[in-house]
């Protein structure tokens, strides 16, 4: 079930999906602090923003009692789509309004480098699994296997 899946995935997978929350919290708090001068308001609105994830987990738990690996991967792909759309349609255009596009792209690249280094460091500590694209089904040393689905 879900419990076994979560336990088998380990802390590394949780980290790689949550590492963006630190700069995200800063991104929520900084304009509020700049506009109001209040650290408590900036903290409060960042807290409210962060509360959306546990709310999403509760909604998920309500609708999905048992879930297979294929469905999990489809949901993760859907979330990736949401994140890409929000980044391209909302975040980058707003950044372009306030800073030069070159500076926005440098900041964007720095964010990618930050998360890439974080994930790389977890690979080195054994905290994440790698994807061997030569095989379509495999099991890793840390106790879980998965299939790669391909549409041909």
CSV table of N, CA and C in Angstrom, one decimal:
chain,number,residue,atom,x,y,z
A,1,UNK,N,0.8,-1.2,0.0
A,1,UNK,CA,0.0,0.0,0.0
A,1,UNK,C,0.9,1.3,0.0
A,2,UNK,N,0.2,2.4,0.2
A,2,UNK,CA,0.9,3.7,0.2
A,2,UNK,C,1.9,3.7,1.3
A,3,UNK,N,1.6,3.2,2.5
A,3,UNK,CA,2.6,3.2,3.6
A,3,UNK,C,3.9,2.6,3.2
A,4,UNK,N,3.8,1.4,2.6
A,4,UNK,CA,5.0,0.6,2.2
A,4,UNK,C,5.8,1.4,1.1
A,5,UNK,N,5.0,2.0,0.2
A,5,UNK,CA,5.7,2.7,-0.9
A,5,UNK,C,6.4,3.9,-0.3
A,6,UNK,N,5.8,4.7,0.6
A,6,UNK,CA,6.5,5.8,1.2
A,6,UNK,C,7.7,5.4,2.0
A,7,UNK,N,7.6,4.3,2.8
A,7,UNK,CA,8.7,3.9,3.5
A,7,UNK,C,9.9,3.4,2.6
A,8,UNK,N,9.5,2.7,1.5
A,8,UNK,CA,10.6,2.2,0.6
A,8,UNK,C,11.3,3.4,-0.1
A,9,UNK,N,10.6,4.5,-0.4
A,9,UNK,CA,11.2,5.6,-1.1
A,9,UNK,C,12.2,6.3,-0.3
A,10,UNK,N,12.1,6.4,1.0
A,10,UNK,CA,13.1,7.0,1.8
A,10,UNK,C,13.1,8.5,1.9
A,11,UNK,N,13.9,9.1,2.7
A,11,UNK,CA,14.0,10.5,3.0
A,11,UNK,C,14.5,11.3,1.7
A,12,UNK,N,15.3,10.6,0.9
A,12,UNK,CA,15.8,11.3,-0.3
A,12,UNK,C,14.8,11.8,-1.2
A,13,UNK,N,13.8,11.0,-1.5
A,13,UNK,CA,12.7,11.4,-2.4
A,13,UNK,C,11.9,12.5,-1.8
A,14,UNK,N,11.7,12.4,-0.5
A,14,UNK,CA,10.9,13.5,0.2
A,14,UNK,C,11.7,14.8,0.1
A,15,UNK,N,13.0,14.7,0.3
A,15,UNK,CA,13.8,15.9,0.2
A,15,UNK,C,13.8,16.5,-1.2
A,16,UNK,N,14.0,15.7,-2.2
A,16,UNK,CA,14.1,16.3,-3.6
A,16,UNK,C,12.8,16.9,-4.0
A,17,UNK,N,11.6,16.5,-3.4
A,17,UNK,CA,10.4,17.1,-3.7
A,17,UNK,C,10.1,18.3,-2.8
A,18,UNK,N,10.8,18.4,-1.7
A,18,UNK,CA,10.5,19.5,-0.8
A,18,UNK,C,11.6,20.6,-0.7
A,19,UNK,N,12.7,20.3,-1.3
A,19,UNK,CA,13.8,21.3,-1.3
A,19,UNK,C,13.5,22.6,-1.8
A,20,UNK,N,12.5,22.7,-2.8
A,20,UNK,CA,12.1,23.9,-3.3
A,20,UNK,C,11.3,24.8,-2.3
A,21,UNK,N,10.9,24.2,-1.3
A,21,UNK,CA,10.0,25.0,-0.3
A,21,UNK,C,10.8,26.1,0.4
A,22,UNK,N,12.1,25.9,0.6
A,22,UNK,CA,12.9,27.0,1.2
A,22,UNK,C,12.9,28.2,0.4
A,23,UNK,N,13.4,28.2,-0.9
A,23,UNK,CA,13.3,29.4,-1.7
A,23,UNK,C,11.9,29.8,-2.0
A,24,UNK,N,10.9,28.9,-2.0
A,24,UNK,CA,9.5,29.3,-2.2
A,24,UNK,C,9.0,30.1,-1.1
A,25,UNK,N,9.4,29.7,0.1
A,25,UNK,CA,9.0,30.4,1.3
A,25,UNK,C,9.6,31.8,1.3
A,26,UNK,N,10.8,31.9,0.8
A,26,UNK,CA,11.5,33.2,0.7
A,26,UNK,C,10.8,34.1,-0.3
A,27,UNK,N,10.3,33.4,-1.4
A,27,UNK,CA,9.7,34.1,-2.5
A,27,UNK,C,8.3,34.7,-2.1
A,28,UNK,N,7.6,33.9,-1.2
A,28,UNK,CA,6.3,34.4,-0.7
A,28,UNK,C,6.6,35.5,0.4
A,29,UNK,N,7.5,35.3,1.3
A,29,UNK,CA,7.7,36.3,2.4
A,29,UNK,C,8.3,37.6,1.9
A,30,UNK,N,9.3,37.5,1.0
A,30,UNK,CA,10.0,38.8,0.7
A,30,UNK,C,9.1,39.9,0.1
A,31,UNK,N,8.2,39.7,-0.8
A,31,UNK,CA,7.4,40.8,-1.3
A,31,UNK,C,6.4,41.3,-0.2
A,32,UNK,N,6.0,40.4,0.6
A,32,UNK,CA,5.1,40.8,1.7
A,32,UNK,C,5.8,41.7,2.7
A,33,UNK,N,7.0,41.2,3.1
A,33,UNK,CA,7.8,42.0,4.0
A,33,UNK,C,8.2,43.4,3.4
A,34,UNK,N,8.5,43.4,2.1
A,34,UNK,CA,8.9,44.6,1.4
A,34,UNK,C,7.7,45.6,1.4
A,35,UNK,N,6.5,45.1,1.1
A,35,UNK,CA,5.3,45.9,1.0
A,35,UNK,C,4.8,46.4,2.4
A,36,UNK,N,5.0,45.6,3.4
A,36,UNK,CA,4.4,45.9,4.7
A,36,UNK,C,5.4,46.3,5.8
A,37,UNK,N,6.7,45.8,5.6
A,37,UNK,CA,7.7,46.1,6.6
A,37,UNK,C,7.5,45.2,7.9
A,38,UNK,N,6.6,44.2,7.8
A,38,UNK,CA,6.2,43.4,8.9
A,38,UNK,C,6.7,42.0,8.7
A,39,UNK,N,7.7,41.5,9.5
A,39,UNK,CA,8.2,40.2,9.5
A,39,UNK,C,7.1,39.2,9.9
A,40,UNK,N,6.2,39.6,10.8
A,40,UNK,CA,5.2,38.7,11.3
A,40,UNK,C,4.2,38.4,10.2
A,41,UNK,N,3.8,39.5,9.4
A,41,UNK,CA,2.9,39.3,8.3
A,41,UNK,C,3.5,38.4,7.2
A,42,UNK,N,4.8,38.6,6.9
A,42,UNK,CA,5.5,37.8,5.9
A,42,UNK,C,5.5,36.4,6.4
A,43,UNK,N,5.8,36.1,7.7
A,43,UNK,CA,5.8,34.8,8.2
A,43,UNK,C,4.4,34.1,8.1
A,44,UNK,N,3.4,34.9,8.5
A,44,UNK,CA,2.0,34.4,8.5
A,44,UNK,C,1.6,33.9,7.1
A,45,UNK,N,1.8,34.8,6.1
A,45,UNK,CA,1.4,34.4,4.7
A,45,UNK,C,2.2,33.3,4.2
A,46,UNK,N,3.5,33.2,4.5
A,46,UNK,CA,4.3,32.1,4.1
A,46,UNK,C,3.8,30.8,4.8
A,47,UNK,N,3.4,30.9,6.0
A,47,UNK,CA,2.8,29.7,6.7
A,47,UNK,C,1.5,29.3,6.1
A,48,UNK,N,0.6,30.2,5.7
A,48,UNK,CA,-0.6,29.9,5.0
A,48,UNK,C,-0.3,29.2,3.7
A,49,UNK,N,0.7,29.8,2.9
A,49,UNK,CA,1.1,29.2,1.7
A,49,UNK,C,1.6,27.8,1.8
A,50,UNK,N,2.4,27.6,2.8
A,50,UNK,CA,2.9,26.2,3.1
A,50,UNK,C,1.9,25.2,3.6
A,51,UNK,N,0.8,25.7,4.2
A,51,UNK,CA,-0.3,24.8,4.6
A,51,UNK,C,-1.0,24.2,3.5
A,52,UNK,N,-0.9,24.6,2.3
A,52,UNK,CA,-1.6,24.0,1.2
A,52,UNK,C,-1.1,22.6,0.9
A,53,UNK,N,0.2,22.3,1.2
A,53,UNK,CA,0.7,20.9,0.9
A,53,UNK,C,0.0,19.9,1.9
A,54,UNK,N,0.0,20.2,3.2
A,54,UNK,CA,-0.7,19.2,4.0
A,54,UNK,C,-2.2,19.1,3.6
A,55,UNK,N,-2.8,20.2,3.2
A,55,UNK,CA,-4.2,20.1,2.8
A,55,UNK,C,-4.4,19.2,1.6
A,56,UNK,N,-3.4,19.4,0.6
A,56,UNK,CA,-3.4,18.5,-0.5
A,56,UNK,C,-3.2,17.0,-0.1
A,57,UNK,N,-2.4,16.8,0.9
A,57,UNK,CA,-2.2,15.4,1.3
A,57,UNK,C,-3.5,14.8,1.9
A,58,UNK,N,-4.3,15.7,2.6
A,58,UNK,CA,-5.5,15.2,3.2
A,58,UNK,C,-6.6,14.9,2.1
A,59,UNK,N,-6.6,15.8,1.1
A,59,UNK,CA,-7.5,15.6,0.0
A,59,UNK,C,-7.1,14.3,-0.8
A,60,UNK,N,-5.9,14.1,-1.0
A,60,UNK,CA,-5.4,12.9,-1.6
A,60,UNK,C,-5.8,11.7,-0.8
A,61,UNK,N,-5.6,11.7,0.5
A,61,UNK,CA,-5.9,10.6,1.3
A,61,UNK,C,-7.4,10.2,1.3
A,62,UNK,N,-8.2,11.3,1.1
A,62,UNK,CA,-9.7,11.1,1.0
A,62,UNK,C,-10.1,10.4,-0.2
A,63,UNK,N,-9.5,10.7,-1.4
A,63,UNK,CA,-9.9,10.1,-2.7
A,63,UNK,C,-9.2,8.8,-3.0
A,64,UNK,N,-8.0,8.6,-2.5
A,64,UNK,CA,-7.2,7.5,-2.9
A,64,UNK,C,-6.9,6.6,-1.7
A,65,UNK,N,-7.6,5.5,-1.6
A,65,UNK,CA,-7.3,4.5,-0.5
A,65,UNK,C,-6.2,3.6,-0.8
A,66,UNK,N,-6.2,3.0,-2.0
A,66,UNK,CA,-5.1,2.2,-2.4
A,66,UNK,C,-4.6,2.8,-3.8
A,67,UNK,N,-3.4,2.7,-4.0
A,67,UNK,CA,-2.8,3.3,-5.3
A,67,UNK,C,-1.7,2.5,-5.8
A,68,UNK,N,-1.6,2.3,-7.1
A,68,UNK,CA,-0.4,1.6,-7.6
A,68,UNK,C,0.6,2.5,-8.1
A,69,UNK,N,1.8,2.0,-8.4
A,69,UNK,CA,3.0,2.8,-8.8
A,69,UNK,C,2.7,3.6,-10.1
A,70,UNK,N,2.0,3.0,-11.0
A,70,UNK,CA,1.6,3.7,-12.3
A,70,UNK,C,0.8,4.9,-12.0
A,71,UNK,N,-0.2,4.9,-11.2
A,71,UNK,CA,-1.0,6.0,-10.8
A,71,UNK,C,-0.1,7.1,-10.1
A,72,UNK,N,0.7,6.7,-9.2
A,72,UNK,CA,1.6,7.6,-8.5
A,72,UNK,C,2.5,8.4,-9.6
A,73,UNK,N,3.0,7.6,-10.5
A,73,UNK,CA,3.9,8.3,-11.5
A,73,UNK,C,3.1,9.2,-12.4
A,74,UNK,N,1.8,8.9,-12.7
A,74,UNK,CA,0.9,9.8,-13.5
A,74,UNK,C,0.7,11.0,-12.7
A,75,UNK,N,0.4,10.9,-11.4
A,75,UNK,CA,0.1,12.1,-10.5
A,75,UNK,C,1.4,13.0,-10.5
A,76,UNK,N,2.6,12.4,-10.3
A,76,UNK,CA,3.8,13.1,-10.3
A,76,UNK,C,4.0,13.9,-11.6
A,77,UNK,N,3.7,13.2,-12.7
A,77,UNK,CA,3.9,13.9,-14.0
A,77,UNK,C,2.9,15.1,-14.1
A,78,UNK,N,1.7,14.9,-13.6
A,78,UNK,CA,0.7,16.0,-13.6
A,78,UNK,C,1.1,17.2,-12.8
A,79,UNK,N,1.7,16.9,-11.6
A,79,UNK,CA,2.2,17.9,-10.7
A,79,UNK,C,3.4,18.7,-11.4
A,80,UNK,N,4.2,17.9,-12.1
A,80,UNK,CA,5.3,18.6,-12.9
A,80,UNK,C,4.7,19.5,-13.9
A,81,UNK,N,3.7,19.1,-14.6
A,81,UNK,CA,3.0,20.0,-15.6
A,81,UNK,C,2.5,21.3,-14.9
A,82,UNK,N,1.9,21.1,-13.8
A,82,UNK,CA,1.4,22.3,-13.1
A,82,UNK,C,2.5,23.3,-12.7
A,83,UNK,N,3.6,22.7,-12.2
A,83,UNK,CA,4.8,23.5,-11.8
A,83,UNK,C,5.4,24.2,-13.0
A,84,UNK,N,5.5,23.5,-14.1
A,84,UNK,CA,6.1,24.1,-15.3
A,84,UNK,C,5.2,25.3,-15.8
A,85,UNK,N,3.9,25.0,-15.9
A,85,UNK,CA,2.9,26.0,-16.4
A,85,UNK,C,3.0,27.3,-15.5
A,86,UNK,N,2.9,27.1,-14.2
A,86,UNK,CA,3.0,28.2,-13.3
A,86,UNK,C,4.3,29.0,-13.4
A,87,UNK,N,5.4,28.3,-13.6
A,87,UNK,CA,6.7,29.0,-13.8
A,87,UNK,C,6.7,29.8,-15.0
A,88,UNK,N,6.2,29.2,-16.1
A,88,UNK,CA,6.3,29.9,-17.4
A,88,UNK,C,5.3,30.9,-17.6
A,89,UNK,N,4.1,30.7,-17.1
A,89,UNK,CA,3.0,31.6,-17.3
A,89,UNK,C,2.9,32.7,-16.3
A,90,UNK,N,3.3,32.5,-15.1
A,90,UNK,CA,3.1,33.4,-14.0
A,90,UNK,C,4.5,34.0,-13.4
A,91,UNK,N,5.3,33.1,-13.0
A,91,UNK,CA,6.5,33.6,-12.3
A,91,UNK,C,7.5,34.3,-13.2
A,92,UNK,N,7.9,33.7,-14.3
A,92,UNK,CA,8.9,34.4,-15.1
A,92,UNK,C,8.4,35.7,-15.7
A,93,UNK,N,7.1,35.8,-16.2
A,93,UNK,CA,6.6,37.1,-16.7
A,93,UNK,C,6.6,38.2,-15.6
A,94,UNK,N,6.3,37.8,-14.4
A,94,UNK,CA,6.3,38.8,-13.3
A,94,UNK,C,7.7,39.2,-13.1
A,95,UNK,N,8.7,38.3,-13.1
A,95,UNK,CA,10.1,38.7,-12.9
A,95,UNK,C,10.5,39.6,-13.9
A,96,UNK,N,10.1,39.4,-15.2
A,96,UNK,CA,10.5,40.2,-16.3
A,96,UNK,C,10.0,41.7,-16.2
A,97,UNK,N,8.9,41.8,-15.4
A,97,UNK,CA,8.3,43.2,-15.2
A,97,UNK,C,9.2,44.0,-14.3
A,98,UNK,N,9.9,43.3,-13.4
A,98,UNK,CA,10.6,44.1,-12.4
A,98,UNK,C,12.1,44.1,-12.5
A,99,UNK,N,12.7,43.1,-13.2
A,99,UNK,CA,14.1,43.0,-13.4
A,99,UNK,C,14.4,42.7,-14.9
A,100,UNK,N,15.6,43.0,-15.3
A,100,UNK,CA,15.9,42.8,-16.7
A,100,UNK,C,15.8,41.3,-17.0
A,101,UNK,N,15.4,40.9,-18.2
A,101,UNK,CA,15.4,39.4,-18.5
A,101,UNK,C,16.6,38.7,-18.3
A,102,UNK,N,17.8,39.3,-18.5
A,102,UNK,CA,19.1,38.6,-18.2
A,102,UNK,C,19.2,38.3,-16.8
A,103,UNK,N,18.8,39.2,-15.9
A,103,UNK,CA,18.9,38.9,-14.4
A,103,UNK,C,17.9,37.9,-14.0
A,104,UNK,N,16.7,37.9,-14.6
A,104,UNK,CA,15.7,36.9,-14.3
A,104,UNK,C,16.2,35.5,-14.7
A,105,UNK,N,16.9,35.4,-15.9
A,105,UNK,CA,17.3,34.1,-16.4
A,105,UNK,C,18.5,33.6,-15.5
A,106,UNK,N,19.4,34.5,-15.1
A,106,UNK,CA,20.5,34.2,-14.2
A,106,UNK,C,19.9,33.6,-12.9
A,107,UNK,N,18.9,34.3,-12.4
A,107,UNK,CA,18.3,33.8,-11.1
A,107,UNK,C,17.6,32.5,-11.3
A,108,UNK,N,17.0,32.3,-12.5
A,108,UNK,CA,16.3,31.0,-12.8
A,108,UNK,C,17.4,29.9,-12.9
A,109,UNK,N,18.5,30.2,-13.5
A,109,UNK,CA,19.6,29.2,-13.6
A,109,UNK,C,20.2,28.9,-12.2
A,110,UNK,N,20.3,29.9,-11.4
A,110,UNK,CA,20.8,29.7,-10.0
A,110,UNK,C,19.9,28.7,-9.3
A,111,UNK,N,18.6,28.9,-9.5
A,111,UNK,CA,17.6,28.0,-8.8
A,111,UNK,C,17.8,26.6,-9.3
A,112,UNK,N,18.0,26.4,-10.6
A,112,UNK,CA,18.2,25.1,-11.2
A,112,UNK,C,19.5,24.5,-10.6
A,113,UNK,N,20.5,25.3,-10.5
A,113,UNK,CA,21.8,24.8,-10.0
A,113,UNK,C,21.6,24.4,-8.5
A,114,UNK,N,20.9,25.2,-7.7
A,114,UNK,CA,20.7,24.8,-6.3
A,114,UNK,C,20.0,23.5,-6.2
A,115,UNK,N,18.9,23.3,-6.9
A,115,UNK,CA,18.2,22.0,-6.8
A,115,UNK,C,19.0,20.8,-7.4
A,116,UNK,N,19.8,21.1,-8.4
A,116,UNK,CA,20.6,20.1,-9.0
A,116,UNK,C,21.7,19.6,-8.1
A,117,UNK,N,22.4,20.6,-7.4
A,117,UNK,CA,23.4,20.2,-6.5
A,117,UNK,C,22.8,19.4,-5.3
A,118,UNK,N,21.7,19.9,-4.8
A,118,UNK,CA,21.0,19.2,-3.7
A,118,UNK,C,20.7,17.7,-4.1
A,119,UNK,N,20.2,17.5,-5.3
A,119,UNK,CA,19.9,16.1,-5.7
A,119,UNK,C,21.1,15.4,-5.9
A,120,UNK,N,22.2,16.0,-6.5
A,120,UNK,CA,23.4,15.3,-6.7
A,120,UNK,C,24.0,14.8,-5.4
A,121,UNK,N,24.0,15.7,-4.4
A,121,UNK,CA,24.5,15.4,-3.0
A,121,UNK,C,23.7,14.2,-2.4
A,122,UNK,N,22.5,14.1,-2.7
A,122,UNK,CA,21.7,13.0,-2.2
A,122,UNK,C,22.0,11.7,-2.9
A,123,UNK,N,22.3,11.8,-4.2
A,123,UNK,CA,22.8,10.6,-4.9
A,123,UNK,C,24.1,10.1,-4.3
A,124,UNK,N,25.0,11.0,-4.0
A,124,UNK,CA,26.2,10.6,-3.4
A,124,UNK,C,26.1,9.9,-2.0
A,125,UNK,N,25.1,10.3,-1.3
A,125,UNK,CA,24.9,9.7,0.0
A,125,UNK,C,24.0,8.5,0.0
A,126,UNK,N,23.6,8.1,-1.2
A,126,UNK,CA,22.7,6.9,-1.4
A,126,UNK,C,21.3,7.2,-1.1
A,127,UNK,N,21.0,8.5,-1.0
A,127,UNK,CA,19.6,8.9,-0.6
A,127,UNK,C,18.6,8.9,-1.7
A,128,UNK,N,19.1,8.8,-3.0
A,128,UNK,CA,18.2,8.8,-4.1
A,128,UNK,C,18.5,7.6,-5.0
A,129,UNK,N,17.6,7.2,-5.8
A,129,UNK,CA,17.9,6.1,-6.7
A,129,UNK,C,18.2,6.8,-8.1
A,130,UNK,N,18.9,6.0,-8.9
A,130,UNK,CA,19.2,6.5,-10.3
A,130,UNK,C,18.3,5.8,-11.2
A,131,UNK,N,18.1,6.3,-12.4
A,131,UNK,CA,17.3,5.7,-13.4
A,131,UNK,C,18.2,5.1,-14.5
A,132,UNK,N,18.3,3.8,-14.5
A,132,UNK,CA,19.0,3.1,-15.5
A,132,UNK,C,18.1,2.9,-16.7
A,133,UNK,N,18.3,3.7,-17.8
A,133,UNK,CA,17.4,3.7,-18.9
A,133,UNK,C,17.7,2.5,-19.9
A,134,UNK,N,18.7,1.7,-19.6
A,134,UNK,CA,19.0,0.5,-20.4
A,134,UNK,C,18.0,-0.6,-20.1
A,135,UNK,N,17.5,-0.6,-18.9
A,135,UNK,CA,16.5,-1.7,-18.5
A,135,UNK,C,15.2,-1.0,-18.3
A,136,UNK,N,14.2,-1.8,-18.5
A,136,UNK,CA,12.8,-1.2,-18.3
A,136,UNK,C,12.2,-1.6,-17.0
A,137,UNK,N,12.8,-2.5,-16.2
A,137,UNK,CA,12.2,-2.9,-14.9
A,137,UNK,C,13.4,-3.3,-14.1
A,138,UNK,N,13.6,-2.6,-12.9
A,138,UNK,CA,14.7,-2.9,-12.1
A,138,UNK,C,14.4,-2.7,-10.6
A,139,UNK,N,15.2,-3.2,-9.8
A,139,UNK,CA,15.1,-3.0,-8.4
A,139,UNK,C,16.4,-2.5,-7.9
A,140,UNK,N,16.3,-1.5,-7.0
A,140,UNK,CA,17.6,-0.9,-6.5
A,140,UNK,C,17.9,-1.4,-5.1
A,141,UNK,N,19.1,-1.2,-4.7
A,141,UNK,CA,19.7,-1.7,-3.5
A,141,UNK,C,18.9,-1.3,-2.3
A,142,UNK,N,18.2,-0.1,-2.3
A,142,UNK,CA,17.5,0.3,-1.2
A,142,UNK,C,16.0,-0.2,-1.1
A,143,UNK,N,15.7,-1.2,-1.9
A,143,UNK,CA,14.5,-1.9,-1.6
A,143,UNK,C,13.3,-1.7,-2.4
A,144,UNK,N,13.4,-0.9,-3.5
A,144,UNK,CA,12.2,-0.8,-4.3
A,144,UNK,C,12.5,-1.0,-5.7
A,145,UNK,N,11.6,-1.4,-6.5
A,145,UNK,CA,11.7,-1.6,-7.9
A,145,UNK,C,10.6,-0.8,-8.6
A,146,UNK,N,10.8,-0.5,-9.8
A,146,UNK,CA,9.8,0.2,-10.6
A,146,UNK,C,9.9,-0.1,-12.1
A,147,UNK,N,8.9,0.1,-12.8
A,147,UNK,CA,8.9,-0.1,-14.2
A,147,UNK,C,8.9,1.2,-14.9
A,148,UNK,N,9.5,1.2,-16.1
A,148,UNK,CA,9.4,2.4,-17.0
A,148,UNK,C,8.4,2.1,-18.0
A,149,UNK,N,7.4,2.9,-18.2
A,149,UNK,CA,6.4,2.7,-19.2
A,149,UNK,C,6.7,3.6,-20.4
A,150,UNK,N,6.6,2.9,-21.5
A,150,UNK,CA,6.9,3.6,-22.8
A,150,UNK,C,5.8,3.4,-23.7
A,151,UNK,N,5.3,4.4,-24.4
A,151,UNK,CA,4.4,4.3,-25.4
A,151,UNK,C,5.1,4.3,-26.8
A,152,UNK,N,4.9,3.2,-27.5
A,152,UNK,CA,5.6,3.1,-28.8
A,152,UNK,C,4.6,3.1,-29.9
